[in-house]
CSV table of C-alpha atoms in Angstrom, one decimal:
chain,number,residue,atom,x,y,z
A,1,UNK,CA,-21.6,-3.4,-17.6
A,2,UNK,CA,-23.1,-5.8,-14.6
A,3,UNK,CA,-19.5,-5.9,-13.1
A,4,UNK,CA,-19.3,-2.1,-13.2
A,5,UNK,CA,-22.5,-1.5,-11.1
A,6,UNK,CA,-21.7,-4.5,-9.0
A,7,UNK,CA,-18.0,-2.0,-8.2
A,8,UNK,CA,-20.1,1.1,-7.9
A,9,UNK,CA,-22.5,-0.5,-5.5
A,10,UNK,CA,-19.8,-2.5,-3.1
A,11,UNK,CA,-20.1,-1.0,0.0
A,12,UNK,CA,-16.5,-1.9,1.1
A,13,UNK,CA,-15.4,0.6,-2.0
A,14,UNK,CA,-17.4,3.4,-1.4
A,15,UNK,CA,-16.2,3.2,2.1
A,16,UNK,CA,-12.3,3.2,0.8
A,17,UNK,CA,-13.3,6.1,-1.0
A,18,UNK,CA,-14.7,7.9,1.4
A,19,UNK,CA,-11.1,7.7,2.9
A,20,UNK,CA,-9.3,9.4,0.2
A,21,UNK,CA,-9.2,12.8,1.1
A,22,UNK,CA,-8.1,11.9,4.9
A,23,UNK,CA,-5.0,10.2,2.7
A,24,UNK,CA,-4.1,12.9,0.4
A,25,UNK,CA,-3.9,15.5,3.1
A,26,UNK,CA,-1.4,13.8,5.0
A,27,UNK,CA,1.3,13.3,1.8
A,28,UNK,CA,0.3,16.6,0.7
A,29,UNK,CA,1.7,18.0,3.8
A,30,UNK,CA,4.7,15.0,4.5
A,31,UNK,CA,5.9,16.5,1.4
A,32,UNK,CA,5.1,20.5,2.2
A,33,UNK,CA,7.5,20.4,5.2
A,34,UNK,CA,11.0,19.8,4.2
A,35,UNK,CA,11.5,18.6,8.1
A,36,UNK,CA,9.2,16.1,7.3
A,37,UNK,CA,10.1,15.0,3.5
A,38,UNK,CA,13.7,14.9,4.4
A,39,UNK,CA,12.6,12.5,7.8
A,40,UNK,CA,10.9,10.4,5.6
A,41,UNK,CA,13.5,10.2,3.2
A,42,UNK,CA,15.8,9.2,5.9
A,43,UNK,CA,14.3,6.3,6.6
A,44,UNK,CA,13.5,5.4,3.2
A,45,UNK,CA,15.9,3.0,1.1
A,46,UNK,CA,15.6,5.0,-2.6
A,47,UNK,CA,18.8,5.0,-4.1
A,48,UNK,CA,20.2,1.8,-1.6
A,49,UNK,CA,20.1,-1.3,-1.9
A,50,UNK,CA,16.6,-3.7,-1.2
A,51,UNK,CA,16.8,-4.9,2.1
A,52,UNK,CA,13.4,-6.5,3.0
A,53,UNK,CA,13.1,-7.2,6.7
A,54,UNK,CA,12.3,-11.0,7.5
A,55,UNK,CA,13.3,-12.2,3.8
A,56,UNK,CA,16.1,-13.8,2.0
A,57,UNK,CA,15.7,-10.9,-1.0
A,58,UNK,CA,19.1,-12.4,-2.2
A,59,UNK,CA,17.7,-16.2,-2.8
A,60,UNK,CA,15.1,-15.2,-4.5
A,61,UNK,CA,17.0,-12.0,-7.0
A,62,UNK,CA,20.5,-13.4,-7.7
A,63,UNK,CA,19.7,-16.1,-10.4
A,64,UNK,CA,17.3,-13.3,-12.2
A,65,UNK,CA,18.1,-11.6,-15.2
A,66,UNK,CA,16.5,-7.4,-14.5
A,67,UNK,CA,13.4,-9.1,-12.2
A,68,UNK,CA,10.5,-7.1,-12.4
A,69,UNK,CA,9.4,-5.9,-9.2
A,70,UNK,CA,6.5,-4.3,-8.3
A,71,UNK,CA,5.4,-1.8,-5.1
A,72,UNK,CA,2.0,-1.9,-4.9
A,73,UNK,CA,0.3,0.4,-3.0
A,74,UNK,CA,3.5,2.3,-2.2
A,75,UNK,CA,1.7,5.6,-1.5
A,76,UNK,CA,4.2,8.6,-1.0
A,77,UNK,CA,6.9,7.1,1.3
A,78,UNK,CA,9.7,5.3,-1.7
A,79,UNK,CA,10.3,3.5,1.6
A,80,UNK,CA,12.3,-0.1,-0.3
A,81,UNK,CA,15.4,-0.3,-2.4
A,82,UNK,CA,15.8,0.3,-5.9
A,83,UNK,CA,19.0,-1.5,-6.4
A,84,UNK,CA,20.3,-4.6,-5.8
A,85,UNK,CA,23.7,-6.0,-5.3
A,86,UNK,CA,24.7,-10.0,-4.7
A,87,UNK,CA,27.2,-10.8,-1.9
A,88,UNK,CA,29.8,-11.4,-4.4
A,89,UNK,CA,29.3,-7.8,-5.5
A,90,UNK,CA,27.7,-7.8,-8.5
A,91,UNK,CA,24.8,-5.3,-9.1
A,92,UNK,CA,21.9,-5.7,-11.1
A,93,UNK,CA,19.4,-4.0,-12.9
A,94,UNK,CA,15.8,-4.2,-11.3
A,95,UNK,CA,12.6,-3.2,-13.0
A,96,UNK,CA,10.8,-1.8,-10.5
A,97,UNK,CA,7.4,0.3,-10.7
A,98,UNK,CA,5.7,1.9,-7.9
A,99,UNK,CA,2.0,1.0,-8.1
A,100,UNK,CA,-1.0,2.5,-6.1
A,101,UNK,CA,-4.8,3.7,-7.1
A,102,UNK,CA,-4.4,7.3,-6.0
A,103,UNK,CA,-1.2,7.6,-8.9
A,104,UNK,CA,-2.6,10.8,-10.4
A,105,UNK,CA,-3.3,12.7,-7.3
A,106,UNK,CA,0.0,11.4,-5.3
A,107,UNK,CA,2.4,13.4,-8.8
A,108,UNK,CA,0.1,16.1,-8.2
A,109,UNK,CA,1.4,16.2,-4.7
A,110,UNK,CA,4.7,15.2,-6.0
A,111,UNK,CA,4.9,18.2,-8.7
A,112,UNK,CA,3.4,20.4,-6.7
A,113,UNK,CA,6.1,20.4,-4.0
A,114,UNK,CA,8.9,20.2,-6.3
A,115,UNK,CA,10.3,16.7,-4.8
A,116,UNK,CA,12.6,14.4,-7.7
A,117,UNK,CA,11.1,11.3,-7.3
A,118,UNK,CA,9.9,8.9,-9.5
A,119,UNK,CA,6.5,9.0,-11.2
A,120,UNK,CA,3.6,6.9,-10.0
A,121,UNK,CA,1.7,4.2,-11.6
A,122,UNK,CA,-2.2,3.4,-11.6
A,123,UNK,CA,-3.1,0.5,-10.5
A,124,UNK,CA,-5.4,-1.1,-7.6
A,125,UNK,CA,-4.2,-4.4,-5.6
A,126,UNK,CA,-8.1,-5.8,-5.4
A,127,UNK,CA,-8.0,-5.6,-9.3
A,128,UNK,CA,-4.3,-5.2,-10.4
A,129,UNK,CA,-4.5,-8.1,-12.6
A,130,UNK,CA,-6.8,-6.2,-14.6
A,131,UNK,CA,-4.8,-3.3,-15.3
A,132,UNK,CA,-1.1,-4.8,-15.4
A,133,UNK,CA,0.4,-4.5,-18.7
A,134,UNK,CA,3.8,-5.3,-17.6
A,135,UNK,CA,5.9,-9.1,-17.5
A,136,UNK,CA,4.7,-11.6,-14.5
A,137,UNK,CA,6.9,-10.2,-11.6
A,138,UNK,CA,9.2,-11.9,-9.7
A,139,UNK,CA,8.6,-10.1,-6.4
A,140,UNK,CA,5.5,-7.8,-5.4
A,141,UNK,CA,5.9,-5.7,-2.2
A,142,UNK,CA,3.1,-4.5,-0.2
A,143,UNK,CA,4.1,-2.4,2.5
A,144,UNK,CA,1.2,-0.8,4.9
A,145,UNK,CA,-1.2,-0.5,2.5
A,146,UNK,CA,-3.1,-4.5,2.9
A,147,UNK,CA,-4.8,-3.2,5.6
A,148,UNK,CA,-5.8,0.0,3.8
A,149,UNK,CA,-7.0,-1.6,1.1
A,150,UNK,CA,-11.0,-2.0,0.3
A,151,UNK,CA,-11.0,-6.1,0.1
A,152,UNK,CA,-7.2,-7.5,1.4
A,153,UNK,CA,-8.0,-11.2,0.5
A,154,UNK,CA,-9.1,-10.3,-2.8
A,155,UNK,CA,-6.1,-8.2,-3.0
A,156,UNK,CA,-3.7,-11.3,-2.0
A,157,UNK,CA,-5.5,-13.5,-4.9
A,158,UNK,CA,-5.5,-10.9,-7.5
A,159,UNK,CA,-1.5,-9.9,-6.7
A,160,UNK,CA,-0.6,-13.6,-7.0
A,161,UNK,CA,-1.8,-13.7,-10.7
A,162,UNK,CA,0.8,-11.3,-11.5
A,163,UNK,CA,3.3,-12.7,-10.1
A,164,UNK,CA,5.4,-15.7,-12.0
A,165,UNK,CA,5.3,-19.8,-10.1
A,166,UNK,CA,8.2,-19.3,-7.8
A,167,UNK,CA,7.4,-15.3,-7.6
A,168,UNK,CA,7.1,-13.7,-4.1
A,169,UNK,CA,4.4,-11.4,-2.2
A,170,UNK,CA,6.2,-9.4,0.9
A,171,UNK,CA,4.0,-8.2,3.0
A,172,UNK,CA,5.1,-6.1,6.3
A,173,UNK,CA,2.5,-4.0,8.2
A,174,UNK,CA,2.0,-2.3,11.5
A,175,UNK,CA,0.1,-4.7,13.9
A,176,UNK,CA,-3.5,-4.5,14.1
A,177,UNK,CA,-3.2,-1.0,13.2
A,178,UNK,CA,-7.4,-0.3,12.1
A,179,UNK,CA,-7.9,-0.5,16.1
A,180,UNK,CA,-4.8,1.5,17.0
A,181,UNK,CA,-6.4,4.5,13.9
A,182,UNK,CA,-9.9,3.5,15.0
A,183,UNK,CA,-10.7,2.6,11.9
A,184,UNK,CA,-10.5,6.1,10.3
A,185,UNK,CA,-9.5,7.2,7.1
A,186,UNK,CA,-8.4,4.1,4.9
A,187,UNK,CA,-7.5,1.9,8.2
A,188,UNK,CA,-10.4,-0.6,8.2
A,189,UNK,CA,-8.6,-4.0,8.3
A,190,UNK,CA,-6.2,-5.6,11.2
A,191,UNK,CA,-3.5,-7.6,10.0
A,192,UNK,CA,-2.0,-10.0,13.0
A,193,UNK,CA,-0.4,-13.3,13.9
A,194,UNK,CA,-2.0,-15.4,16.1
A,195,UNK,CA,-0.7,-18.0,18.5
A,196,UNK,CA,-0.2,-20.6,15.9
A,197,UNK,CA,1.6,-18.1,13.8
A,198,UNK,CA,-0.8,-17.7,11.2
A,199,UNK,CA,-1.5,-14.2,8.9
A,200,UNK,CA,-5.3,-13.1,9.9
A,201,UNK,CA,-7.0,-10.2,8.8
A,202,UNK,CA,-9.9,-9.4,10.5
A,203,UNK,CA,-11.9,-5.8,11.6
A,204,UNK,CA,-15.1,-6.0,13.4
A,205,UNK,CA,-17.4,-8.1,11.1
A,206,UNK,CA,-14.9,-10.8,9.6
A,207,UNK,CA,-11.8,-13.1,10.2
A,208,UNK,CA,-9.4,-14.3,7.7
A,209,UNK,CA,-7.1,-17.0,8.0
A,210,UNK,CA,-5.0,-16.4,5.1
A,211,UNK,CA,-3.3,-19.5,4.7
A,212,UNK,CA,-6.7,-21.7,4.1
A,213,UNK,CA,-7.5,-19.4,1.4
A,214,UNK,CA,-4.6,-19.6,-0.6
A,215,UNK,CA,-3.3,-23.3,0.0
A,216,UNK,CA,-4.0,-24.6,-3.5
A,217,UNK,CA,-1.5,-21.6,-5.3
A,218,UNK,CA,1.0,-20.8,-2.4
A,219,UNK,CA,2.7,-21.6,0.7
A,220,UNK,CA,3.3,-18.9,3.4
A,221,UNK,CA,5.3,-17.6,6.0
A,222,UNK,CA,4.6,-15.3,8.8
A,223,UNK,CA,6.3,-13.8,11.7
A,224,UNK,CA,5.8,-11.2,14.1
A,225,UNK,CA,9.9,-9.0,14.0
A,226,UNK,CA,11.4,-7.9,16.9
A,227,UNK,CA,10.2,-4.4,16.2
A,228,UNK,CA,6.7,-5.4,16.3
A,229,UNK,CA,5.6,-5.7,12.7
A,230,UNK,CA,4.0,-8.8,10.8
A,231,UNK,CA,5.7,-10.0,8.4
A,232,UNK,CA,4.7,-12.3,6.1
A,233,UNK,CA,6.4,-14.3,2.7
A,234,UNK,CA,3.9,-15.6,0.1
A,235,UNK,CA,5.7,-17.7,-2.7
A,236,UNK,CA,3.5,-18.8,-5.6
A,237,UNK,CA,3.2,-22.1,-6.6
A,238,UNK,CA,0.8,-22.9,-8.6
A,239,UNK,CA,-1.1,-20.6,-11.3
A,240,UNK,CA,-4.4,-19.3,-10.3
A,241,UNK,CA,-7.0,-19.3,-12.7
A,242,UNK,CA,-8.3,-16.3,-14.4
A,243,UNK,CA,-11.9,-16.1,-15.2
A,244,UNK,CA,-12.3,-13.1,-16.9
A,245,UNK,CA,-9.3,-11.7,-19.4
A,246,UNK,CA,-10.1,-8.4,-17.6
A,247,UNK,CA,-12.9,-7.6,-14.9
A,248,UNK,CA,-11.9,-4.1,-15.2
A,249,UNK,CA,-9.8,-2.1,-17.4
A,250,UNK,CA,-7.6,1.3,-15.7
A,251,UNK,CA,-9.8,3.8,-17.2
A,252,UNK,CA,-13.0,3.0,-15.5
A,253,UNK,CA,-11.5,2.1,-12.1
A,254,UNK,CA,-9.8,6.0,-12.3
A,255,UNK,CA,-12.6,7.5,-13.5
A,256,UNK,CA,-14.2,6.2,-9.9
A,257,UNK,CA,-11.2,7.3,-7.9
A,258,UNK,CA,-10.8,10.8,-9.4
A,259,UNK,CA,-14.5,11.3,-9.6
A,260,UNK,CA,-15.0,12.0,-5.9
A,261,UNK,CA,-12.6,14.7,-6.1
A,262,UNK,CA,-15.4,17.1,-8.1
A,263,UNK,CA,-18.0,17.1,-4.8
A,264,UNK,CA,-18.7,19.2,-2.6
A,265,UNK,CA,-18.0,16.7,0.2
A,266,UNK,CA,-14.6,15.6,-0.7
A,267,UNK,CA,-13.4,19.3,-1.5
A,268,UNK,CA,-14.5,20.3,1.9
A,269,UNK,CA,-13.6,17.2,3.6
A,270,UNK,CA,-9.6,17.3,2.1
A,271,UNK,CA,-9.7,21.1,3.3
A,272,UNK,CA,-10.7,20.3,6.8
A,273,UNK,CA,-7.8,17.3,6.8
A,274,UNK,CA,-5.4,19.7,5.1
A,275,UNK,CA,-5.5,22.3,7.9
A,276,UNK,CA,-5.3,19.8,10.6
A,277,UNK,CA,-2.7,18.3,8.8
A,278,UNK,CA,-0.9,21.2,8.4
A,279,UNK,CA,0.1,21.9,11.9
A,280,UNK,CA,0.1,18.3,12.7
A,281,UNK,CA,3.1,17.5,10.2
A,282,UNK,CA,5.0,20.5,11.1
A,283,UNK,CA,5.4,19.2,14.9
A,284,UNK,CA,8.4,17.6,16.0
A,285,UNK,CA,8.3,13.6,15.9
A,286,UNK,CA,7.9,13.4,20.1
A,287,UNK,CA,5.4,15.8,20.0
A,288,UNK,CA,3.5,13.8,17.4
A,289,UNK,CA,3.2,11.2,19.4
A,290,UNK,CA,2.3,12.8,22.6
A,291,UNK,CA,-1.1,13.9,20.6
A,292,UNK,CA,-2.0,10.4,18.9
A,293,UNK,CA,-1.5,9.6,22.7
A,294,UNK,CA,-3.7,12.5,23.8
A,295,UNK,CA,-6.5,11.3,21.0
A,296,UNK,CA,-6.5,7.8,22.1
A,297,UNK,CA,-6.9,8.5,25.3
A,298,UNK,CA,-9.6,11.2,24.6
Protein backbone atom coordinates (compact mmCIF):
# COMPACT_ATOMS: atom_id res chain seq x y z
CA UNK A 1 0.00 0.00 0.00
CA UNK A 2 3.19 2.40 -0.60
CA UNK A 3 1.21 4.12 -3.46
CA UNK A 4 -1.78 4.68 -1.11
CA UNK A 5 0.27 6.62 1.55
CA UNK A 6 2.33 8.25 -1.14
CA UNK A 7 -1.79 9.69 -2.35
CA UNK A 8 -2.61 10.36 1.26
CA UNK A 9 0.51 12.30 1.80
CA UNK A 10 0.60 14.45 -1.63
CA UNK A 11 0.20 17.83 -0.63
CA UNK A 12 -1.26 18.97 -3.99
CA UNK A 13 -4.35 16.45 -3.03
CA UNK A 14 -4.94 17.35 0.29
CA UNK A 15 -5.03 20.82 -1.00
CA UNK A 16 -7.79 19.84 -3.78
CA UNK A 17 -9.58 18.47 -1.10
CA UNK A 18 -9.60 21.07 1.00
CA UNK A 19 -11.55 22.73 -1.93
CA UNK A 20 -14.39 20.42 -1.99
CA UNK A 21 -16.86 21.95 0.05
CA UNK A 22 -16.27 25.59 -1.54
CA UNK A 23 -17.39 23.33 -4.84
CA UNK A 24 -20.34 21.60 -3.61
CA UNK A 25 -21.98 24.72 -2.29
CA UNK A 26 -21.95 26.48 -5.37
CA UNK A 27 -23.90 23.45 -7.52
CA UNK A 28 -25.92 22.88 -4.55
CA UNK A 29 -27.32 26.23 -4.93
CA UNK A 30 -26.99 26.55 -9.10
CA UNK A 31 -29.38 23.89 -8.89
CA UNK A 32 -31.64 25.31 -5.70
CA UNK A 33 -32.65 28.38 -7.74
CA UNK A 34 -34.67 27.59 -10.71
CA UNK A 35 -33.48 31.24 -12.18
CA UNK A 36 -30.22 29.80 -12.02
CA UNK A 37 -30.64 26.00 -13.15
CA UNK A 38 -32.81 27.12 -16.02
CA UNK A 39 -29.76 29.90 -16.95
CA UNK A 40 -27.45 27.27 -16.89
CA UNK A 41 -29.43 25.12 -18.89
CA UNK A 42 -29.69 27.76 -21.47
CA UNK A 43 -26.44 27.84 -22.26
CA UNK A 44 -25.89 24.23 -21.97
CA UNK A 45 -26.06 21.91 -25.25
CA UNK A 46 -27.95 18.65 -23.48
CA UNK A 47 -30.28 17.41 -25.86
CA UNK A 48 -28.45 19.36 -29.08
CA UNK A 49 -26.09 18.60 -30.98
CA UNK A 50 -21.92 18.62 -30.03
CA UNK A 51 -20.62 21.60 -31.17
CA UNK A 52 -17.02 22.02 -29.70
CA UNK A 53 -15.68 25.57 -30.15
CA UNK A 54 -12.19 25.61 -32.05
CA UNK A 55 -12.61 21.79 -33.39
CA UNK A 56 -13.58 19.94 -36.42
CA UNK A 57 -15.98 17.52 -34.02
CA UNK A 58 -17.33 16.24 -37.56
CA UNK A 59 -13.74 14.93 -38.90
CA UNK A 60 -13.02 13.24 -36.19
CA UNK A 61 -17.08 11.54 -35.35
CA UNK A 62 -18.43 10.82 -38.94
CA UNK A 63 -16.40 7.61 -39.87
CA UNK A 64 -17.18 6.22 -36.08
CA UNK A 65 -19.45 3.61 -35.44
CA UNK A 66 -21.38 4.91 -31.53
CA UNK A 67 -17.81 6.65 -30.45
CA UNK A 68 -17.34 6.56 -26.92
CA UNK A 69 -16.98 9.87 -25.50
CA UNK A 70 -16.10 10.87 -22.33
CA UNK A 71 -16.74 14.34 -20.07
CA UNK A 72 -14.36 14.32 -17.59
CA UNK A 73 -14.66 16.48 -14.91
CA UNK A 74 -17.97 17.76 -16.19
CA UNK A 75 -19.07 18.83 -12.67
CA UNK A 76 -22.86 20.06 -12.66
CA UNK A 77 -23.14 22.22 -15.83
CA UNK A 78 -24.11 19.21 -18.85
CA UNK A 79 -22.60 22.11 -20.71
CA UNK A 80 -21.68 19.79 -24.46
CA UNK A 81 -23.88 17.94 -26.75
CA UNK A 82 -25.16 14.64 -26.52
CA UNK A 83 -26.08 14.01 -30.05
CA UNK A 84 -24.45 14.19 -33.14
CA UNK A 85 -25.59 14.60 -36.54
CA UNK A 86 -23.15 14.65 -40.01
CA UNK A 87 -23.74 17.35 -42.58
CA UNK A 88 -25.40 14.99 -44.76
CA UNK A 89 -27.93 14.50 -41.98
CA UNK A 90 -27.40 11.42 -40.62
CA UNK A 91 -27.53 11.11 -36.74
CA UNK A 92 -25.60 8.90 -34.73
CA UNK A 93 -25.54 7.19 -31.56
CA UNK A 94 -22.79 8.52 -29.04
CA UNK A 95 -21.69 6.78 -25.90
CA UNK A 96 -21.15 9.42 -23.85
CA UNK A 97 -20.51 9.31 -19.92
CA UNK A 98 -20.13 12.19 -17.70
CA UNK A 99 -17.08 11.61 -15.46
CA UNK A 100 -15.92 13.64 -12.37
CA UNK A 101 -14.45 12.66 -8.69
CA UNK A 102 -17.11 14.38 -6.69
CA UNK A 103 -19.99 11.81 -8.73
CA UNK A 104 -21.65 10.69 -5.49
CA UNK A 105 -22.03 14.06 -3.87
CA UNK A 106 -22.91 15.99 -7.35
CA UNK A 107 -26.55 13.13 -7.60
CA UNK A 108 -26.96 13.98 -4.20
CA UNK A 109 -27.30 17.58 -5.34
CA UNK A 110 -28.91 16.31 -8.33
CA UNK A 111 -31.74 14.13 -6.43
CA UNK A 112 -31.99 16.45 -3.96
CA UNK A 113 -33.31 19.20 -6.10
CA UNK A 114 -35.45 17.16 -8.28
CA UNK A 115 -33.50 18.09 -11.68
CA UNK A 116 -33.79 15.02 -14.73
CA UNK A 117 -30.49 14.80 -15.70
CA UNK A 118 -28.27 12.18 -16.20
CA UNK A 119 -26.39 10.29 -13.42
CA UNK A 120 -22.75 10.89 -12.74
CA UNK A 121 -19.83 8.73 -12.90
CA UNK A 122 -16.71 8.33 -10.57
CA UNK A 123 -13.80 8.83 -11.78
CA UNK A 124 -10.58 11.28 -11.27
CA UNK A 125 -8.58 12.77 -14.55
CA UNK A 126 -5.00 12.47 -12.49
CA UNK A 127 -5.91 8.64 -12.16
CA UNK A 128 -8.81 7.86 -14.63
CA UNK A 129 -6.87 5.26 -16.25
CA UNK A 130 -7.14 3.47 -13.18
CA UNK A 131 -10.72 3.33 -12.68
CA UNK A 132 -11.96 3.28 -16.46
CA UNK A 133 -13.72 0.18 -17.20
CA UNK A 134 -15.25 1.30 -20.38
CA UNK A 135 -13.81 0.94 -24.44
CA UNK A 136 -10.66 3.40 -25.36
CA UNK A 137 -12.59 6.63 -26.35
CA UNK A 138 -12.56 8.38 -29.26
CA UNK A 139 -12.88 11.83 -27.80
CA UNK A 140 -12.43 13.02 -24.02
CA UNK A 141 -13.62 16.53 -23.15
CA UNK A 142 -12.41 18.57 -20.41
CA UNK A 143 -14.10 21.64 -19.90
CA UNK A 144 -12.97 24.07 -16.92
CA UNK A 145 -12.01 21.60 -14.71
CA UNK A 146 -7.75 21.15 -15.95
CA UNK A 147 -7.15 23.98 -13.91
CA UNK A 148 -9.15 22.63 -10.96
CA UNK A 149 -7.64 19.64 -10.98
CA UNK A 150 -4.86 18.51 -8.17
CA UNK A 151 -1.95 17.65 -10.86
CA UNK A 152 -3.10 18.95 -14.73
CA UNK A 153 -0.08 17.31 -16.48
CA UNK A 154 -0.52 14.17 -14.81
CA UNK A 155 -4.09 14.51 -15.65
CA UNK A 156 -3.19 15.19 -19.65
CA UNK A 157 -0.95 11.84 -19.52
CA UNK A 158 -3.27 9.70 -17.71
CA UNK A 159 -6.47 10.94 -20.03
CA UNK A 160 -4.40 10.08 -23.19
CA UNK A 161 -4.19 6.32 -22.09
CA UNK A 162 -7.77 6.10 -22.44
CA UNK A 163 -8.18 7.44 -25.28
CA UNK A 164 -7.65 5.18 -28.69
CA UNK A 165 -4.21 6.36 -31.40
CA UNK A 166 -6.09 8.90 -33.43
CA UNK A 167 -8.50 9.68 -30.28
CA UNK A 168 -8.83 13.38 -29.18
CA UNK A 169 -8.44 15.45 -25.79
CA UNK A 170 -10.58 19.02 -26.01
CA UNK A 171 -9.62 21.09 -23.71
CA UNK A 172 -11.36 24.83 -23.30
CA UNK A 173 -10.92 26.82 -20.17
CA UNK A 174 -11.19 30.29 -18.87
CA UNK A 175 -7.76 32.18 -19.14
CA UNK A 176 -5.58 32.13 -16.32
CA UNK A 177 -8.49 31.85 -14.17
CA UNK A 178 -6.45 30.60 -10.49
CA UNK A 179 -5.29 34.54 -10.47
CA UNK A 180 -8.71 35.90 -11.57
CA UNK A 181 -10.39 33.27 -8.18
CA UNK A 182 -7.20 33.95 -6.32
CA UNK A 183 -6.52 30.69 -6.12
CA UNK A 184 -9.52 29.78 -3.85
CA UNK A 185 -11.52 26.84 -3.66
CA UNK A 186 -10.29 24.22 -6.37
CA UNK A 187 -8.72 27.20 -8.77
CA UNK A 188 -4.96 26.53 -8.21
CA UNK A 189 -3.58 26.19 -11.81
CA UNK A 190 -3.50 28.94 -14.82
CA UNK A 191 -4.00 27.63 -18.04
CA UNK A 192 -2.71 30.24 -20.98
CA UNK A 193 -1.20 30.65 -24.39
CA UNK A 194 1.85 32.33 -24.66
CA UNK A 195 3.32 34.34 -27.54
CA UNK A 196 4.46 31.44 -29.38
CA UNK A 197 1.13 29.87 -29.03
CA UNK A 198 1.93 27.25 -26.81
CA UNK A 199 -0.64 25.56 -23.82
CA UNK A 200 1.21 26.40 -20.29
CA UNK A 201 -0.03 25.74 -17.07
CA UNK A 202 1.59 27.37 -14.46
CA UNK A 203 0.47 28.90 -10.68
CA UNK A 204 3.01 30.38 -8.51
CA UNK A 205 5.67 27.66 -7.96
CA UNK A 206 5.71 25.86 -11.50
CA UNK A 207 5.53 26.34 -15.40
CA UNK A 208 4.42 23.81 -17.91
CA UNK A 209 4.95 23.81 -21.44
CA UNK A 210 2.63 21.17 -22.38
CA UNK A 211 3.72 20.36 -25.74
CA UNK A 212 7.46 19.16 -24.46
CA UNK A 213 5.82 16.88 -22.25
CA UNK A 214 3.73 15.08 -24.42
CA UNK A 215 5.72 15.11 -27.87
CA UNK A 216 6.57 11.40 -27.98
CA UNK A 217 2.34 10.29 -27.81
CA UNK A 218 0.68 13.46 -29.32
CA UNK A 219 0.65 16.45 -31.29
CA UNK A 220 -1.27 19.67 -30.18
CA UNK A 221 -3.06 22.56 -31.02
CA UNK A 222 -3.81 25.60 -29.14
CA UNK A 223 -5.52 28.86 -29.66
CA UNK A 224 -6.70 31.68 -27.65
CA UNK A 225 -11.02 32.16 -29.41
CA UNK A 226 -12.33 35.28 -29.91
CA UNK A 227 -14.20 35.16 -26.73
CA UNK A 228 -11.14 34.83 -24.72
CA UNK A 229 -10.87 31.21 -23.87
CA UNK A 230 -7.91 28.72 -24.61
CA UNK A 231 -8.53 26.27 -26.49
CA UNK A 232 -6.57 23.51 -27.08
CA UNK A 233 -6.83 19.92 -29.48
CA UNK A 234 -4.67 16.98 -28.24
CA UNK A 235 -4.70 14.02 -30.82
CA UNK A 236 -3.07 10.79 -29.72
CA UNK A 237 -0.52 9.25 -31.62
CA UNK A 238 1.21 6.96 -30.17
CA UNK A 239 0.37 4.56 -27.05
CA UNK A 240 1.68 5.61 -23.81
CA UNK A 241 3.02 3.01 -21.66
CA UNK A 242 1.31 1.80 -18.65
CA UNK A 243 3.46 0.80 -15.71
CA UNK A 244 1.19 -0.35 -13.42
CA UNK A 245 -2.25 -2.36 -14.57
CA UNK A 246 -3.87 -0.09 -11.87
CA UNK A 247 -2.16 2.52 -9.47
CA UNK A 248 -5.46 2.87 -7.93
CA UNK A 249 -8.65 1.17 -8.05
CA UNK A 250 -12.36 3.62 -7.59
CA UNK A 251 -12.97 2.40 -4.21
CA UNK A 252 -9.99 3.68 -2.41
CA UNK A 253 -9.70 7.02 -4.30
CA UNK A 254 -13.71 7.58 -3.04
CA UNK A 255 -13.18 6.46 0.11
CA UNK A 256 -10.66 9.65 0.26
CA UNK A 257 -13.04 11.99 -1.46
CA UNK A 258 -16.20 11.19 0.66
CA UNK A 259 -14.09 10.79 3.80
CA UNK A 260 -13.73 14.55 4.38
CA UNK A 261 -17.26 14.97 4.33
CA UNK A 262 -17.61 13.22 8.17
CA UNK A 263 -15.33 16.30 9.93
CA UNK A 264 -16.04 18.77 11.67
CA UNK A 265 -14.17 21.17 9.32
CA UNK A 266 -15.70 20.28 6.10
CA UNK A 267 -19.37 20.25 7.68
CA UNK A 268 -18.72 23.68 8.94
CA UNK A 269 -16.83 24.83 6.16
CA UNK A 270 -19.76 23.66 3.26
CA UNK A 271 -22.25 25.47 5.76
CA UNK A 272 -20.41 28.72 5.74
CA UNK A 273 -20.05 28.43 1.65
CA UNK A 274 -23.71 27.29 1.53
CA UNK A 275 -25.14 30.47 3.13
CA UNK A 276 -22.93 32.76 1.18
CA UNK A 277 -23.80 30.86 -1.72
CA UNK A 278 -27.24 31.10 -1.10
CA UNK A 279 -27.79 34.73 -1.65
CA UNK A 280 -25.00 34.89 -4.03
CA UNK A 281 -26.82 32.57 -6.68
CA UNK A 282 -30.09 34.08 -6.21
CA UNK A 283 -28.71 37.54 -7.61
CA UNK A 284 -29.35 38.59 -10.94
CA UNK A 285 -26.34 37.80 -13.44
CA UNK A 286 -25.20 41.84 -13.60
CA UNK A 287 -25.35 42.02 -10.13
CA UNK A 288 -23.07 39.02 -9.89
CA UNK A 289 -20.65 40.46 -11.41
CA UNK A 290 -20.69 43.85 -9.91
CA UNK A 291 -19.62 41.88 -6.49
CA UNK A 292 -16.72 39.55 -8.03
CA UNK A 293 -15.78 43.18 -9.10
CA UNK A 294 -16.32 44.56 -5.65
CA UNK A 295 -14.10 41.48 -4.14
CA UNK A 296 -11.30 41.87 -6.50
CA UNK A 297 -11.01 45.18 -5.94
CA UNK A 298 -11.32 44.77 -2.07
Amino acid sequence: MEDNKALNNNSEFTQWLSGIPYELAFWNNVFRWTSTFKGMMSWSKFGKNIHLDGMDIESLLKDSDNPTILDIGCGLSFANGDKFTTSDGKEKHLDIHYIDPLADYYNIIKRRHKRNLPDIEFGMMEHVASTWDGPQATLCIICNALDHSSSPLQGIMEVLKVLKVGGCLYLNHHPNEAEAEHYKGFHKFNICIDESQQLIIWNKSQRIIVSEKIADYASIQAQTLDNGFVVAVITKTAEIPNEREKEYDSDYLKSLILAPSKTLTFKLKYAWYNLIQFFVQALSWENKQKLKRLIEFK
